[in-house]
Amino acid sequence: MNDKQKVPVAILISGRGSNMGALIAASLRSDFPAKIVSVISDKPDAKGLDHARGFGIEALAIPRGGYDSKAAHEAAVMAALDASGARIIALAGYMRLLSGEFVGRYAGRMINIHPSLLPAFPGLATHERALASGCRVHGCTVHFVTEGMDEGPIIEQEAVRIERDDTPDTLAARVLAAEHRIYPVALAMLARGEVRMGGDGRTQYSG
Ligand code: GAR
């Protein structure tokens, strides 16, 4: 597949950017149906920005502090996304709640990775909460972004067994490795048109 045939994707990050790195690595394969055209961070010191630039990808910092309101900040991010020509938006550790306007603009073409088996443990500190709950299985989820936090239709998941001696850090490391496996798979499915966001709160699969 040549570059022009690939679906353009923008990635939003706030920090380390290891999931972004996994998406970039996958996108370099000739058979991968998407290319990364832009990376945007709300944190100027996000490590992922330099990593993306190392691949020649446009990487922009759009800090919240530079704007008077959440609406003005989101307007700047939306303008940058639209200018990039991205057709799919992938959230990869972007730690901001998005407004209904933002979510609605990219409905059905914005996805997120979350470090739990949703609908269990939406929100923060998922590894600590999974361990405290006593459950034996944890994992990660890629889902469409909707207005409810971590509530959109699920596209892909991978389960990770909880071991008796796990700490939040050891568990997080195995979940992160699983995140890096499923995020490229889910992005490829969306780029190929094999999944779409159904109106009934569930993902529709084809192909
Ligand atoms: C990942 O574990 C991702 O699932 C999580 O933040 C981490 C970002 O790591 N996202 C959320 O918690 C969103 N609710 P990364 O910057 O190395 O990809």
Coordinates of N, CA and C and ligand atoms in Angstrom, one line a residue:
M1 N 0.9 -1.2 0.0 CA 0.0 0.0 0.0 C 0.9 1.2 0.0
N2 N 0.7 2.2 -1.0 CA 1.5 3.4 -0.9 C 0.9 4.4 0.0
D3 N 1.7 5.4 0.4 CA 1.4 6.4 1.4 C 0.0 7.1 1.1
K4 N -0.2 7.3 -0.2 CA -1.4 8.1 -0.5 C -2.7 7.3 -0.3
Q5 N -2.5 5.9 -0.3 CA -3.7 5.1 0.0 C -4.0 4.9 1.5
K6 N -3.1 5.3 2.3 CA -3.3 5.1 3.7 C -4.2 6.3 4.3
V7 N -5.0 5.9 5.3 CA -5.9 6.9 6.0 C -5.0 7.8 6.9
P8 N -5.1 9.1 6.8 CA -4.4 10.0 7.7 C -4.9 10.0 9.1
V9 N -4.0 9.9 10.1 CA -4.4 9.8 11.5 C -3.7 10.9 12.3
A10 N -4.3 11.5 13.2 CA -3.7 12.4 14.2 C -3.8 11.7 15.6
I11 N -2.8 11.9 16.4 CA -2.7 11.3 17.7 C -2.6 12.5 18.7
L12 N -3.5 12.4 19.8 CA -3.4 13.3 20.9 C -2.8 12.6 22.1
I13 N -1.8 13.3 22.7 CA -1.1 12.7 23.8 C -0.9 13.8 24.9
S14 N -0.6 13.3 26.1 CA -0.3 14.3 27.2 C 1.1 14.0 27.8
G15 N 1.7 12.8 27.5 CA 2.9 12.5 28.2 C 3.9 11.6 27.4
R16 N 4.2 10.4 28.1 CA 5.2 9.5 27.6 C 5.1 9.1 26.1
G17 N 3.8 8.8 25.7 CA 3.6 8.5 24.3 C 4.0 7.2 23.9
S18 N 4.0 6.2 24.7 CA 4.4 4.8 24.3 C 3.4 4.2 23.4
N19 N 2.1 4.5 23.6 CA 1.1 4.0 22.7 C 1.2 4.7 21.3
M20 N 1.4 6.0 21.4 CA 1.7 6.7 20.1 C 2.9 6.0 19.4
G21 N 3.9 5.7 20.1 CA 5.1 5.0 19.5 C 4.7 3.7 18.8
A22 N 3.8 3.0 19.5 CA 3.3 1.7 18.9 C 2.5 1.9 17.6
L23 N 1.7 3.0 17.6 CA 1.0 3.3 16.4 C 1.9 3.8 15.3
I24 N 2.9 4.6 15.6 CA 3.8 5.0 14.6 C 4.6 3.8 14.0
A25 N 5.1 2.9 14.9 CA 5.8 1.7 14.4 C 5.0 0.9 13.5
A26 N 3.7 0.7 13.9 CA 2.8 -0.1 13.0 C 2.6 0.6 11.7
S27 N 2.4 1.9 11.7 CA 2.1 2.7 10.5 C 3.2 2.6 9.5
L28 N 4.4 2.3 9.9 CA 5.6 2.3 9.0 C 5.6 1.0 8.1
R29 N 4.8 0.0 8.6 CA 4.7 -1.2 7.7 C 3.9 -0.9 6.5
S30 N 4.3 -1.5 5.4 CA 3.7 -1.1 4.1 C 2.2 -1.7 4.0
D31 N 1.9 -2.7 4.8 CA 0.5 -3.3 4.7 C -0.4 -2.6 5.8
F32 N 0.1 -1.6 6.5 CA -0.8 -1.0 7.5 C -1.6 0.1 6.9
P33 N -2.9 0.1 7.1 CA -3.8 1.0 6.3 C -3.9 2.5 6.8
A34 N -3.0 2.8 7.7 CA -3.1 4.2 8.2 C -1.7 4.8 8.3
K35 N -1.6 6.1 8.2 CA -0.3 6.8 8.4 C -0.6 7.9 9.4
I36 N 0.5 8.2 10.2 CA 0.3 9.2 11.3 C 0.8 10.6 10.7
V37 N -0.1 11.5 10.6 CA 0.2 12.8 10.0 C 0.5 13.9 11.0
S38 N 0.1 13.7 12.2 CA 0.2 14.8 13.2 C 0.1 14.2 14.6
V39 N 0.9 14.8 15.5 CA 0.8 14.5 17.0 C 0.6 15.8 17.7
I40 N -0.4 15.9 18.6 CA -0.6 17.1 19.3 C -0.7 16.8 20.8
S41 N 0.0 17.6 21.6 CA 0.0 17.4 23.0 C -0.5 18.7 23.7
D42 N -1.2 18.5 24.8 CA -1.6 19.6 25.7 C -0.4 20.0 26.6
K43 N 0.6 19.2 26.7 CA 1.8 19.4 27.5 C 3.0 19.6 26.7
P44 N 3.6 20.8 26.7 CA 4.8 21.1 25.9 C 5.9 20.2 26.1
D45 N 6.0 19.6 27.4 CA 7.2 18.8 27.7 C 6.9 17.3 27.5
A46 N 5.8 17.0 26.9 CA 5.5 15.6 26.6 C 6.6 14.9 25.9
K47 N 7.1 13.8 26.4 CA 8.2 13.1 25.8 C 7.9 12.6 24.3
G48 N 6.6 12.3 24.2 CA 6.2 11.8 22.9 C 6.4 12.7 21.7
L49 N 6.4 14.1 22.0 CA 6.5 15.0 20.9 C 7.9 14.9 20.2
D50 N 9.0 14.7 21.0 CA 10.3 14.6 20.3 C 10.4 13.2 19.6
H51 N 9.8 12.2 20.2 CA 9.8 10.9 19.6 C 9.1 11.0 18.2
A52 N 8.0 11.7 18.1 CA 7.3 11.8 16.9 C 8.1 12.6 15.9
R53 N 8.7 13.7 16.3 CA 9.5 14.5 15.4 C 10.7 13.7 14.8
G54 N 11.2 12.7 15.6 CA 12.3 11.9 15.2 C 11.9 11.1 13.9
F55 N 10.6 10.9 13.8 CA 10.1 10.2 12.6 C 9.6 11.1 11.5
G56 N 9.9 12.4 11.7 CA 9.5 13.4 10.7 C 8.1 13.7 10.7
I57 N 7.4 13.4 11.8 CA 6.0 13.7 11.9 C 5.8 15.1 12.6
E58 N 4.9 15.9 12.1 CA 4.5 17.1 12.7 C 4.1 16.9 14.1
A59 N 4.7 17.6 15.1 CA 4.3 17.4 16.5 C 4.1 18.8 17.1
L60 N 2.9 19.1 17.6 CA 2.6 20.4 18.1 C 2.2 20.4 19.6
A61 N 2.6 21.4 20.3 CA 2.2 21.5 21.7 C 1.1 22.6 21.7
I62 N -0.1 22.3 22.2 CA -1.1 23.3 22.4 C -1.5 23.3 23.8
P63 N -0.8 24.0 24.7 CA -1.1 23.9 26.1 C -2.4 24.6 26.5
R64 N -3.0 24.0 27.5 CA -4.3 24.6 28.0 C -4.1 26.0 28.6
G65 N -2.9 26.2 29.2 CA -2.6 27.5 29.8 C -2.5 28.6 28.9
G66 N -2.4 28.3 27.6 CA -2.3 29.4 26.6 C -3.6 30.0 26.2
Y67 N -4.7 29.5 26.8 CA -6.1 29.9 26.4 C -6.9 30.2 27.6
D68 N -7.9 31.1 27.4 CA -8.7 31.6 28.5 C -9.7 30.6 29.0
S69 N -10.1 29.8 28.1 CA -11.2 28.8 28.5 C -11.0 27.5 27.8
K70 N -11.7 26.5 28.4 CA -11.6 25.1 27.8 C -12.1 25.2 26.3
A71 N -13.1 26.0 26.1 CA -13.7 26.1 24.7 C -12.6 26.6 23.7
A72 N -11.9 27.7 24.2 CA -10.9 28.3 23.3 C -9.8 27.3 23.0
H73 N -9.4 26.6 24.1 CA -8.3 25.6 23.9 C -8.7 24.5 22.9
E74 N -10.0 24.0 23.1 CA -10.5 22.9 22.2 C -10.6 23.4 20.8
A75 N -11.0 24.7 20.7 CA -11.1 25.2 19.3 C -9.7 25.2 18.6
A76 N -8.7 25.5 19.4 CA -7.3 25.5 18.8 C -6.9 24.1 18.4
V77 N -7.2 23.1 19.3 CA -6.9 21.7 19.0 C -7.7 21.3 17.7
M78 N -9.0 21.6 17.7 CA -9.8 21.2 16.5 C -9.2 21.8 15.2
A79 N -8.8 23.1 15.3 CA -8.3 23.7 14.1 C -7.0 23.0 13.6
A80 N -6.2 22.6 14.6 CA -4.9 21.9 14.2 C -5.2 20.6 13.7
L81 N -6.2 19.9 14.2 CA -6.6 18.5 13.7 C -7.1 18.7 12.3
D82 N -8.0 19.7 12.1 CA -8.6 19.8 10.8 C -7.5 20.2 9.7
A83 N -6.6 21.1 10.2 CA -5.5 21.5 9.2 C -4.6 20.3 8.9
S84 N -4.5 19.4 9.8 CA -3.6 18.2 9.5 C -4.1 17.3 8.4
G85 N -5.4 17.4 8.2 CA -6.1 16.5 7.2 C -6.4 15.1 7.7
A86 N -6.2 15.0 9.1 CA -6.5 13.6 9.7 C -8.0 13.3 9.5
R87 N -8.2 12.0 9.2 CA -9.6 11.5 9.1 C -9.9 10.7 10.4
I88 N -8.9 10.2 11.1 CA -9.1 9.5 12.3 C -8.3 10.2 13.4
I89 N -8.9 10.3 14.6 CA -8.2 10.8 15.7 C -8.0 9.7 16.8
A90 N -6.7 9.5 17.2 CA -6.5 8.5 18.2 C -6.0 9.1 19.4
L91 N -6.7 9.0 20.5 CA -6.3 9.5 21.8 C -5.3 8.5 22.5
A92 N -4.1 8.9 22.9 CA -3.2 8.0 23.4 C -2.6 8.6 24.7
G93 N -3.3 8.4 25.8 CA -2.9 9.0 27.0 C -3.1 10.5 27.0
Y94 N -4.2 10.9 26.4 CA -4.6 12.4 26.4 C -5.5 12.6 27.6
M95 N -5.0 13.3 28.6 CA -5.6 13.3 29.9 C -6.5 14.5 30.1
R96 N -7.4 14.7 29.1 CA -8.4 15.8 29.2 C -9.8 15.3 28.8
L97 N -10.8 15.8 29.6 CA -12.1 15.4 29.3 C -12.6 16.3 28.1
L98 N -13.1 15.7 27.1 CA -13.5 16.4 25.9 C -14.9 16.8 26.0
S99 N -15.2 18.0 25.4 CA -16.6 18.5 25.5 C -17.5 17.8 24.4
G100 N -18.8 17.9 24.6 CA -19.7 17.3 23.6 C -19.5 17.8 22.2
E101 N -19.1 19.1 22.1 CA -18.8 19.7 20.8 C -17.7 19.0 20.1
F102 N -16.6 18.8 20.9 CA -15.4 18.1 20.4 C -15.7 16.7 20.0
V103 N -16.3 16.0 20.9 CA -16.6 14.6 20.6 C -17.6 14.4 19.4
G104 N -18.5 15.3 19.3 CA -19.5 15.3 18.2 C -18.9 15.5 16.9
R105 N -17.9 16.4 16.8 CA -17.2 16.7 15.6 C -16.5 15.5 15.0
Y106 N -16.0 14.7 15.8 CA -15.2 13.5 15.3 C -16.0 12.2 15.6
A107 N -17.3 12.2 15.8 CA -18.0 11.0 16.2 C -17.8 9.9 15.2
G108 N -17.5 8.7 15.7 CA -17.3 7.6 14.9 C -15.9 7.5 14.3
R109 N -15.1 8.5 14.4 CA -13.7 8.5 13.9 C -12.7 8.9 14.9
M110 N -13.1 8.9 16.2 CA -12.1 9.2 17.3 C -12.2 8.0 18.3
I111 N -10.9 7.4 18.5 CA -10.8 6.3 19.4 C -9.9 6.6 20.5
N112 N -10.0 5.7 21.6 CA -9.2 5.9 22.8 C -8.7 4.6 23.3
I113 N -7.5 4.6 24.0 CA -7.1 3.4 24.7 C -7.2 3.6 26.2
H114 N -7.7 2.6 26.9 CA -7.9 2.8 28.3 C -7.3 1.5 29.0
P115 N -6.6 1.7 30.1 CA -5.9 0.6 30.8 C -6.8 -0.2 31.8
S116 N -7.9 -0.7 31.3 CA -8.7 -1.6 32.0 C -9.7 -2.3 31.0
L117 N -10.3 -3.4 31.5 CA -11.3 -4.1 30.7 C -12.6 -3.4 31.0
L118 N -12.9 -2.4 30.2 CA -14.2 -1.6 30.3 C -15.3 -2.6 30.1
P119 N -16.5 -2.5 30.8 CA -16.8 -1.3 31.6 C -16.3 -1.3 33.0
A120 N -15.4 -2.2 33.4 CA -14.8 -2.2 34.7 C -13.8 -1.1 34.7
F121 N -13.7 -0.4 35.8 CA -12.7 0.6 36.1 C -12.5 1.7 35.1
P122 N -13.5 2.5 34.8 CA -13.3 3.7 34.0 C -12.5 4.7 34.9
G123 N -12.0 5.7 34.3 CA -11.3 6.8 35.1 C -9.8 6.4 35.4
L124 N -9.4 7.0 36.5 CA -7.9 6.9 36.8 C -7.6 5.8 37.7
A125 N -6.3 5.6 38.0 CA -5.8 4.6 38.9 C -6.4 3.2 38.7
T126 N -6.4 2.8 37.5 CA -7.1 1.5 37.2 C -6.4 0.3 37.7
H127 N -5.1 0.3 37.8 CA -4.3 -0.9 38.2 C -4.5 -1.0 39.7
E128 N -4.4 0.1 40.5 CA -4.6 0.0 41.9 C -6.0 -0.5 42.2
R129 N -7.0 0.0 41.5 CA -8.4 -0.4 41.8 C -8.6 -1.8 41.4
A130 N -8.0 -2.3 40.3 CA -8.2 -3.7 39.9 C -7.6 -4.6 41.0
L131 N -6.4 -4.2 41.5 CA -5.8 -5.1 42.6 C -6.6 -5.0 43.9
A132 N -7.1 -3.8 44.2 CA -7.9 -3.7 45.4 C -9.2 -4.5 45.4
S133 N -9.7 -4.6 44.1 CA -11.0 -5.3 44.0 C -10.9 -6.8 44.2
G134 N -9.7 -7.3 44.1 CA -9.6 -8.8 44.2 C -9.9 -9.6 42.9
C135 N -10.1 -8.9 41.8 CA -10.4 -9.6 40.6 C -9.1 -10.2 40.1
R136 N -9.2 -11.3 39.3 CA -8.1 -12.1 38.9 C -7.7 -11.7 37.5
V137 N -8.5 -11.0 36.8 CA -8.2 -10.6 35.4 C -8.4 -9.1 35.2
H138 N -7.4 -8.5 34.5 CA -7.5 -7.1 34.2 C -7.2 -6.9 32.7
G139 N -6.8 -5.8 32.2 CA -6.5 -5.7 30.8 C -6.7 -4.3 30.3
C140 N -7.0 -4.2 29.0 CA -7.1 -2.9 28.3 C -8.1 -2.9 27.2
T141 N -8.5 -1.8 26.8 CA -9.7 -1.6 25.9 C -9.4 -0.5 24.9
V142 N -9.7 -0.7 23.6 CA -9.8 0.4 22.7 C -11.3 0.6 22.4
H143 N -11.7 1.8 22.4 CA -13.1 2.1 22.2 C -13.3 3.4 21.5
F144 N -14.5 3.6 20.8 CA -14.9 4.8 20.2 C -15.1 5.9 21.4
V145 N -14.8 7.1 21.1 CA -15.0 8.2 22.1 C -16.4 8.7 22.0
T146 N -17.1 8.7 23.1 CA -18.4 9.4 23.2 C -18.3 10.3 24.4
E147 N -19.5 11.0 24.6 CA -19.4 12.0 25.7 C -19.2 11.5 27.1
G148 N -19.7 10.3 27.4 CA -19.5 9.7 28.7 C -18.0 9.2 28.8
M149 N -17.4 9.5 29.9 CA -16.0 9.2 30.0 C -15.8 7.6 30.0
D150 N -14.9 7.2 29.1 CA -14.6 5.7 28.9 C -15.8 4.9 28.7
E151 N -16.8 5.4 28.1 CA -18.1 4.7 27.9 C -18.4 4.3 26.5
G152 N -17.6 4.7 25.5 CA -18.0 4.5 24.1 C -17.9 3.0 23.7
P153 N -18.5 2.7 22.5 CA -18.5 1.3 22.1 C -17.1 0.7 22.0
I154 N -17.0 -0.5 22.5 CA -15.7 -1.2 22.6 C -15.4 -1.8 21.2
I155 N -14.1 -1.6 20.8 CA -13.6 -2.1 19.5 C -12.8 -3.4 19.8
E156 N -11.8 -3.3 20.7 CA -10.9 -4.4 20.9 C -10.5 -4.4 22.4
Q157 N -10.2 -5.6 22.9 CA -9.7 -5.7 24.3 C -8.7 -6.8 24.4
E158 N -7.8 -6.8 25.4 CA -7.0 -7.9 25.7 C -6.9 -8.1 27.2
A159 N -7.1 -9.3 27.6 CA -7.1 -9.6 29.1 C -5.7 -9.9 29.6
V160 N -5.4 -9.5 30.8 CA -4.1 -9.8 31.4 C -4.4 -10.4 32.8
R161 N -3.9 -11.6 33.1 CA -4.1 -12.2 34.4 C -3.4 -11.5 35.5
I162 N -4.1 -11.4 36.6 CA -3.5 -10.7 37.8 C -2.8 -11.8 38.6
E163 N -1.4 -11.7 38.8 CA -0.7 -12.6 39.6 C -0.7 -12.2 41.1
R164 N -0.5 -13.2 42.0 CA -0.7 -13.0 43.4 C 0.3 -11.9 43.9
D165 N 1.5 -11.9 43.3 CA 2.5 -10.9 43.8 C 2.5 -9.6 43.0
D166 N 1.5 -9.4 42.2 CA 1.5 -8.1 41.4 C 1.4 -6.9 42.2
T167 N 2.1 -5.9 41.8 CA 2.0 -4.5 42.4 C 1.4 -3.7 41.2
P168 N 0.9 -2.5 41.5 CA 0.4 -1.6 40.4 C 1.4 -1.5 39.3
D169 N 2.7 -1.4 39.6 CA 3.7 -1.2 38.6 C 3.9 -2.5 37.7
T170 N 3.9 -3.6 38.4 CA 4.2 -4.8 37.6 C 3.0 -5.1 36.7
L171 N 1.8 -4.9 37.3 CA 0.6 -5.1 36.5 C 0.5 -4.1 35.3
A172 N 0.8 -2.8 35.6 CA 0.7 -1.8 34.6 C 1.7 -2.1 33.4
A173 N 2.8 -2.7 33.7 CA 3.8 -3.0 32.7 C 3.2 -4.1 31.7
R174 N 2.6 -5.1 32.3 CA 2.0 -6.1 31.4 C 0.8 -5.6 30.6
V175 N 0.0 -4.7 31.3 CA -1.2 -4.2 30.6 C -0.7 -3.2 29.5
L176 N 0.4 -2.5 29.7 CA 0.9 -1.6 28.7 C 1.4 -2.3 27.5
A177 N 2.0 -3.5 27.7 CA 2.5 -4.3 26.6 C 1.3 -4.8 25.8
A178 N 0.2 -5.1 26.5 CA -1.1 -5.5 25.8 C -1.7 -4.3 25.0
E179 N -1.6 -3.1 25.6 CA -2.1 -1.9 24.9 C -1.4 -1.7 23.6
H180 N -0.1 -1.9 23.6 CA 0.7 -1.7 22.4 C 0.4 -2.8 21.3
R181 N -0.2 -3.9 21.7 CA -0.6 -4.9 20.7 C -2.0 -4.5 20.2
I182 N -2.9 -4.2 21.0 CA -4.3 -4.0 20.5 C -4.6 -2.7 19.9
Y183 N -3.8 -1.6 20.2 CA -4.1 -0.3 19.6 C -3.9 -0.3 18.1
P184 N -2.8 -0.8 17.7 CA -2.6 -0.9 16.2 C -3.6 -1.7 15.5
V185 N -4.0 -2.8 16.1 CA -5.1 -3.7 15.6 C -6.4 -3.0 15.4
A186 N -6.8 -2.3 16.5 CA -8.1 -1.5 16.4 C -8.0 -0.4 15.4
L187 N -6.9 0.3 15.4 CA -6.8 1.4 14.4 C -6.8 0.9 13.0
A188 N -6.2 -0.2 12.7 CA -6.2 -0.8 11.4 C -7.6 -1.2 11.0
M189 N -8.4 -1.8 11.9 CA -9.8 -2.2 11.7 C -10.6 -0.9 11.3
L190 N -10.4 0.1 12.0 CA -11.2 1.4 11.7 C -10.8 1.9 10.4
A191 N -9.5 2.0 10.1 CA -9.0 2.6 8.8 C -9.5 1.7 7.6
R192 N -9.6 0.4 7.8 CA -10.1 -0.4 6.7 C -11.6 -0.4 6.6
G193 N -12.3 0.3 7.5 CA -13.7 0.3 7.5 C -14.4 -1.0 8.0
E194 N -13.6 -1.8 8.8 CA -14.1 -3.0 9.3 C -15.0 -2.9 10.6
V195 N -14.9 -1.7 11.2 CA -15.7 -1.4 12.3 C -16.3 0.0 12.2
R196 N -17.5 0.1 12.7 CA -18.1 1.5 12.8 C -18.9 1.6 14.1
M197 N -19.1 2.8 14.5 CA -19.8 3.1 15.7 C -21.3 3.0 15.5
G198 N -22.0 2.0 16.0 CA -23.4 1.8 15.9 C -24.2 2.8 16.7
G199 N -25.4 3.0 16.4 CA -26.2 3.9 17.2 C -26.7 3.3 18.5
D200 N -26.6 2.0 18.6 CA -27.1 1.3 19.8 C -26.0 1.2 20.9
G201 N -24.9 2.0 20.8 CA -23.9 1.9 21.8 C -23.0 0.8 21.6
R202 N -23.1 0.1 20.5 CA -22.2 -1.1 20.3 C -21.5 -0.9 18.9
T203 N -20.3 -1.5 18.8 CA -19.5 -1.4 17.6 C -20.1 -2.4 16.6
Q204 N -20.2 -2.0 15.3 CA -20.6 -2.9 14.3 C -19.4 -3.4 13.5
Y205 N -19.3 -4.7 13.3 CA -18.1 -5.3 12.6 C -18.5 -5.8 11.3
S206 N -17.6 -5.6 10.3 CA -17.8 -6.2 9.0 C -16.5 -6.6 8.4
G207 N -16.4 -7.4 7.4 CA -15.1 -7.7 6.8 C -14.4 -8.7 7.5
Ligands
GAR1 C1 -1.8 4.4 28.9 O1 -1.7 3.4 29.9 C2 -3.2 4.7 28.5 O2 -4.0 3.5 28.5 C3 -3.7 5.6 29.7 O3 -2.6 6.4 29.9 C4 -1.4 5.7 29.6 C5 -0.6 6.6 28.6 O4 0.7 6.0 28.3 N1 -4.8 6.3 29.3 C6 -5.8 6.6 30.2 O5 -5.7 6.4 31.4 C7 -7.0 7.4 29.6 N2 -8.1 7.3 30.4 P1 1.5 6.4 27.1 O6 1.6 7.9 27.1 O7 2.9 5.7 27.3 O8 0.8 5.8 25.9

